[in-house]
């Protein structure tokens, strides 16, 4: 299946399961304070076996194609853990996951699982917005001696500053679907009217200042 077809199929699944909600006329409020016509929680797809399996397969194929030298998979906590372990199991690779911060008790681990020095690691994430938390997890793996060679995610908003952040960090990013594919699928499948497309495009260009 080609990349564009996969992007639209994943977008359709996200809409079908209500992992993504679009409300151009009644925006959501993100924790960052941004107003947004979209809310995304890809963890919901885990409750649908066929869709869960499809996403697992496509993430695995993405990793095999773009990072054939990969030796381990690391899930970004919390949403990337389940997807990451599914992919690692399919690829028969070691798995580990990375917390936002070290534990405050016990061994004070930030990384759970066995990381071998120099091991080529691909990070798995469910959603990319600015990329800040994802790249912070990747830096933790690097600091612990791992060699992060890339990241694979289910969905990205495609913000330019996220692309710049990944480029600066030297971490190639490959996502199954993106905002453009999502809005096209939403329009095609009747989730939004034609009149909403301009609003959705305007938010995508300047999310930090966007208002209805």
mmCIF file of C-alpha atoms in Angstrom:
data_model
loop_
_atom_site.group_PDB
_atom_site.id
_atom_site.type_symbol
_atom_site.label_atom_id
_atom_site.label_comp_id
_atom_site.label_asym_id
_atom_site.label_seq_id
_atom_site.Cartn_x
_atom_site.Cartn_y
_atom_site.Cartn_z
ATOM 1 C CA UNK A 1 0.000 0.000 0.000
ATOM 2 C CA UNK A 2 1.411 3.407 -0.956
ATOM 3 C CA UNK A 3 2.042 6.137 1.602
ATOM 4 C CA UNK A 4 -0.895 8.348 0.578
ATOM 5 C CA UNK A 5 -3.362 5.467 0.695
ATOM 6 C CA UNK A 6 -2.102 4.501 4.147
ATOM 7 C CA UNK A 7 -2.373 8.105 5.359
ATOM 8 C CA UNK A 8 -6.024 8.329 4.287
ATOM 9 C CA UNK A 9 -6.870 4.886 5.676
ATOM 10 C CA UNK A 10 -5.369 5.688 9.076
ATOM 11 C CA UNK A 11 -7.138 9.072 9.078
ATOM 12 C CA UNK A 12 -10.449 7.336 8.336
ATOM 13 C CA UNK A 13 -9.870 4.903 11.200
ATOM 14 C CA UNK A 14 -9.091 7.762 13.606
ATOM 15 C CA UNK A 15 -12.328 9.492 12.651
ATOM 16 C CA UNK A 16 -14.372 6.282 12.720
ATOM 17 C CA UNK A 17 -13.263 5.384 16.251
ATOM 18 C CA UNK A 18 -13.531 9.017 17.439
ATOM 19 C CA UNK A 19 -9.857 8.964 18.332
ATOM 20 C CA UNK A 20 -9.955 12.297 16.525
ATOM 21 C CA UNK A 21 -12.750 14.784 17.010
ATOM 22 C CA UNK A 22 -13.195 17.848 14.790
ATOM 23 C CA UNK A 23 -15.166 20.835 16.106
ATOM 24 C CA UNK A 24 -14.298 23.901 13.995
ATOM 25 C CA UNK A 25 -17.199 25.920 15.424
ATOM 26 C CA UNK A 26 -16.726 24.849 19.066
ATOM 27 C CA UNK A 27 -12.968 24.600 19.657
ATOM 28 C CA UNK A 28 -11.205 22.516 22.266
ATOM 29 C CA UNK A 29 -8.738 24.080 24.700
ATOM 30 C CA UNK A 30 -5.332 22.405 24.783
ATOM 31 C CA UNK A 31 -3.157 22.300 27.912
ATOM 32 C CA UNK A 32 -0.862 24.771 26.150
ATOM 33 C CA UNK A 33 -3.694 27.279 26.141
ATOM 34 C CA UNK A 34 -4.184 27.034 22.377
ATOM 35 C CA UNK A 35 -7.697 26.963 20.966
ATOM 36 C CA UNK A 36 -8.020 24.033 18.599
ATOM 37 C CA UNK A 37 -10.690 22.678 16.232
ATOM 38 C CA UNK A 38 -9.212 19.191 16.680
ATOM 39 C CA UNK A 39 -8.689 16.826 19.595
ATOM 40 C CA UNK A 40 -6.677 13.647 19.140
ATOM 41 C CA UNK A 41 -6.351 10.597 21.420
ATOM 42 C CA UNK A 42 -5.019 7.708 19.356
ATOM 43 C CA UNK A 43 -5.050 5.360 22.357
ATOM 44 C CA UNK A 44 -8.728 4.760 21.589
ATOM 45 C CA UNK A 45 -7.711 2.747 18.518
ATOM 46 C CA UNK A 46 -6.261 0.095 20.829
ATOM 47 C CA UNK A 47 -9.843 -0.958 21.676
ATOM 48 C CA UNK A 48 -10.526 -1.982 18.078
ATOM 49 C CA UNK A 49 -8.596 -5.184 17.208
ATOM 50 C CA UNK A 50 -8.663 -4.828 13.417
ATOM 51 C CA UNK A 51 -7.581 -1.178 13.507
ATOM 52 C CA UNK A 52 -5.001 -1.858 16.205
ATOM 53 C CA UNK A 53 -3.542 -4.611 14.050
ATOM 54 C CA UNK A 54 -3.534 -2.427 10.927
ATOM 55 C CA UNK A 55 -1.671 0.380 12.692
ATOM 56 C CA UNK A 56 0.798 -2.105 14.198
ATOM 57 C CA UNK A 57 1.513 -3.581 10.781
ATOM 58 C CA UNK A 58 1.972 -0.184 9.129
ATOM 59 C CA UNK A 59 4.279 1.104 11.878
ATOM 60 C CA UNK A 60 6.349 -2.073 11.581
ATOM 61 C CA UNK A 61 6.568 -1.709 7.799
ATOM 62 C CA UNK A 62 7.566 1.940 8.178
ATOM 63 C CA UNK A 63 10.388 0.961 10.524
ATOM 64 C CA UNK A 64 11.588 -1.899 8.323
ATOM 65 C CA UNK A 65 11.607 0.333 5.249
ATOM 66 C CA UNK A 66 13.183 3.463 6.742
ATOM 67 C CA UNK A 67 15.290 2.039 9.576
ATOM 68 C CA UNK A 68 16.371 -1.456 8.507
ATOM 69 C CA UNK A 69 19.348 -1.294 10.864
ATOM 70 C CA UNK A 70 17.104 -0.895 13.948
ATOM 71 C CA UNK A 71 17.956 -3.133 16.893
ATOM 72 C CA UNK A 72 15.373 -2.063 19.503
ATOM 73 C CA UNK A 73 12.052 -0.230 19.841
ATOM 74 C CA UNK A 74 11.379 2.400 22.508
ATOM 75 C CA UNK A 75 7.866 3.594 23.331
ATOM 76 C CA UNK A 76 7.344 7.152 24.518
ATOM 77 C CA UNK A 77 5.245 7.122 27.702
ATOM 78 C CA UNK A 78 2.456 6.870 28.026
ATOM 79 C CA UNK A 79 0.637 6.708 24.713
ATOM 80 C CA UNK A 80 3.551 5.223 22.782
ATOM 81 C CA UNK A 81 4.047 2.281 25.137
ATOM 82 C CA UNK A 82 1.245 0.021 23.897
ATOM 83 C CA UNK A 83 1.909 0.752 20.223
ATOM 84 C CA UNK A 84 5.626 0.311 20.757
ATOM 85 C CA UNK A 85 5.368 -3.082 22.408
ATOM 86 C CA UNK A 86 2.986 -4.323 19.694
ATOM 87 C CA UNK A 87 5.464 -3.269 17.009
ATOM 88 C CA UNK A 88 8.474 -4.669 18.870
ATOM 89 C CA UNK A 89 6.687 -7.993 19.250
ATOM 90 C CA UNK A 90 5.869 -8.121 15.541
ATOM 91 C CA UNK A 91 9.458 -7.240 14.591
ATOM 92 C CA UNK A 92 10.859 -9.597 17.255
ATOM 93 C CA UNK A 93 12.996 -6.812 18.727
ATOM 94 C CA UNK A 94 13.823 -5.766 22.287
ATOM 95 C CA UNK A 95 11.429 -3.210 23.784
ATOM 96 C CA UNK A 96 11.865 -0.439 26.321
ATOM 97 C CA UNK A 97 9.904 2.646 27.243
ATOM 98 C CA UNK A 98 10.790 6.143 28.370
ATOM 99 C CA UNK A 99 9.071 8.220 31.040
ATOM 100 C CA UNK A 100 8.915 12.030 30.878
ATOM 101 C CA UNK A 101 10.977 12.140 34.092
ATOM 102 C CA UNK A 102 12.878 9.621 36.252
ATOM 103 C CA UNK A 103 10.826 7.858 38.936
ATOM 104 C CA UNK A 104 10.891 9.542 42.313
ATOM 105 C CA UNK A 105 11.427 6.229 44.142
ATOM 106 C CA UNK A 106 13.048 2.820 43.787
ATOM 107 C CA UNK A 107 15.791 2.800 41.138
ATOM 108 C CA UNK A 108 14.720 6.251 39.878
ATOM 109 C CA UNK A 109 14.557 4.883 36.351
ATOM 110 C CA UNK A 110 13.454 7.029 33.452
ATOM 111 C CA UNK A 111 14.007 4.192 30.983
ATOM 112 C CA UNK A 112 12.406 0.822 31.655
ATOM 113 C CA UNK A 113 13.879 -2.195 29.893
ATOM 114 C CA UNK A 114 17.372 -3.276 28.903
ATOM 115 C CA UNK A 115 19.242 -0.693 26.829
ATOM 116 C CA UNK A 116 22.590 -1.804 25.437
ATOM 117 C CA UNK A 117 25.235 0.869 24.865
ATOM 118 C CA UNK A 118 25.343 1.830 21.187
ATOM 119 C CA UNK A 119 22.097 -0.027 20.416
ATOM 120 C CA UNK A 120 20.274 1.409 17.382
ATOM 121 C CA UNK A 121 16.851 2.463 18.681
ATOM 122 C CA UNK A 122 13.678 3.605 16.913
ATOM 123 C CA UNK A 123 11.250 5.570 19.064
ATOM 124 C CA UNK A 124 7.506 4.925 18.677
ATOM 125 C CA UNK A 125 4.991 7.674 19.417
ATOM 126 C CA UNK A 126 1.262 8.001 18.847
ATOM 127 C CA UNK A 127 1.013 11.748 18.172
ATOM 128 C CA UNK A 128 3.394 14.535 17.159
ATOM 129 C CA UNK A 129 2.454 18.141 17.887
ATOM 130 C CA UNK A 130 5.513 20.294 18.611
ATOM 131 C CA UNK A 131 7.664 17.204 19.141
ATOM 132 C CA UNK A 132 8.940 18.471 22.480
ATOM 133 C CA UNK A 133 8.036 15.503 24.689
ATOM 134 C CA UNK A 134 9.001 12.979 22.006
ATOM 135 C CA UNK A 135 12.433 14.522 21.493
ATOM 136 C CA UNK A 136 12.953 14.761 25.248
ATOM 137 C CA UNK A 137 12.408 10.993 25.459
ATOM 138 C CA UNK A 138 14.843 10.445 22.592
ATOM 139 C CA UNK A 139 17.456 12.566 24.346
ATOM 140 C CA UNK A 140 17.035 10.435 27.489
ATOM 141 C CA UNK A 141 17.826 7.321 25.423
ATOM 142 C CA UNK A 142 20.849 9.008 23.904
ATOM 143 C CA UNK A 143 22.066 10.136 27.321
ATOM 144 C CA UNK A 144 21.806 6.541 28.531
ATOM 145 C CA UNK A 145 24.040 5.339 25.696
ATOM 146 C CA UNK A 146 21.477 4.404 23.047
ATOM 147 C CA UNK A 147 21.763 5.446 19.413
ATOM 148 C CA UNK A 148 18.379 6.914 18.405
ATOM 149 C CA UNK A 149 18.200 6.542 14.630
ATOM 150 C CA UNK A 150 14.614 7.701 14.073
ATOM 151 C CA UNK A 151 11.019 7.976 15.219
ATOM 152 C CA UNK A 152 7.783 6.492 13.890
ATOM 153 C CA UNK A 153 4.364 7.851 14.860
ATOM 154 C CA UNK A 154 0.731 7.327 13.996
ATOM 155 C CA UNK A 155 -0.203 10.961 13.357
ATOM 156 C CA UNK A 156 1.351 14.404 13.048
ATOM 157 C CA UNK A 157 -0.192 17.852 12.873
ATOM 158 C CA UNK A 158 2.699 18.768 10.594
ATOM 159 C CA UNK A 159 3.627 22.011 12.338
ATOM 160 C CA UNK A 160 6.701 23.600 10.782
ATOM 161 C CA UNK A 161 8.372 24.114 14.160
ATOM 162 C CA UNK A 162 8.019 20.386 14.893
ATOM 163 C CA UNK A 163 9.752 19.571 11.622
ATOM 164 C CA UNK A 164 12.519 22.014 12.520
ATOM 165 C CA UNK A 165 12.876 20.504 16.005
ATOM 166 C CA UNK A 166 13.337 16.990 14.615
ATOM 167 C CA UNK A 167 15.770 18.211 11.985
ATOM 168 C CA UNK A 168 17.818 20.040 14.608
ATOM 169 C CA UNK A 169 17.897 16.918 16.781
ATOM 170 C CA UNK A 170 19.043 14.819 13.823
ATOM 171 C CA UNK A 171 16.143 12.392 14.184
ATOM 172 C CA UNK A 172 14.239 11.409 11.020
ATOM 173 C CA UNK A 173 10.474 11.303 11.625
ATOM 174 C CA UNK A 174 8.032 9.110 9.709
ATOM 175 C CA UNK A 175 4.286 9.265 10.421
ATOM 176 C CA UNK A 176 1.473 7.107 9.097
ATOM 177 C CA UNK A 177 -0.961 9.987 8.680
ATOM 178 C CA UNK A 178 -1.106 13.764 8.944
ATOM 179 C CA UNK A 179 -3.415 16.742 9.239
ATOM 180 C CA UNK A 180 -3.963 17.154 5.517
ATOM 181 C CA UNK A 181 -4.975 13.522 5.067
ATOM 182 C CA UNK A 182 -7.250 13.823 8.094
ATOM 183 C CA UNK A 183 -9.137 16.878 6.836
ATOM 184 C CA UNK A 184 -9.484 15.319 3.369
ATOM 185 C CA UNK A 185 -10.856 12.091 4.871
ATOM 186 C CA UNK A 186 -13.196 14.053 7.151
ATOM 187 C CA UNK A 187 -14.620 15.971 4.201
ATOM 188 C CA UNK A 188 -14.927 12.881 1.999
ATOM 189 C CA UNK A 189 -16.681 10.837 4.709
ATOM 190 C CA UNK A 190 -19.065 13.603 5.759
ATOM 191 C CA UNK A 191 -17.618 14.448 9.174
ATOM 192 C CA UNK A 192 -17.297 18.134 8.247
ATOM 193 C CA UNK A 193 -18.915 20.404 5.621
ATOM 194 C CA UNK A 194 -16.996 22.129 2.832
ATOM 195 C CA UNK A 195 -17.332 25.418 4.726
ATOM 196 C CA UNK A 196 -15.137 24.099 7.574
ATOM 197 C CA UNK A 197 -12.068 23.546 5.405
ATOM 198 C CA UNK A 198 -10.939 27.188 5.431
ATOM 199 C CA UNK A 199 -11.206 27.299 9.239
ATOM 200 C CA UNK A 200 -9.193 24.100 9.612
ATOM 201 C CA UNK A 201 -6.531 25.360 7.201
ATOM 202 C CA UNK A 202 -6.266 28.686 9.071
ATOM 203 C CA UNK A 203 -5.691 26.901 12.390
ATOM 204 C CA UNK A 204 -3.013 24.710 10.862
ATOM 205 C CA UNK A 205 -1.063 27.782 9.694
ATOM 206 C CA UNK A 206 -1.114 29.628 13.040
ATOM 207 C CA UNK A 207 -2.423 27.419 15.886
ATOM 208 C CA UNK A 208 -0.976 29.573 18.685
ATOM 209 C CA UNK A 209 -3.031 32.642 17.676
ATOM 210 C CA UNK A 210 -6.074 31.030 16.064
ATOM 211 C CA UNK A 211 -9.581 31.934 17.231
ATOM 212 C CA UNK A 212 -13.033 31.228 15.805
#
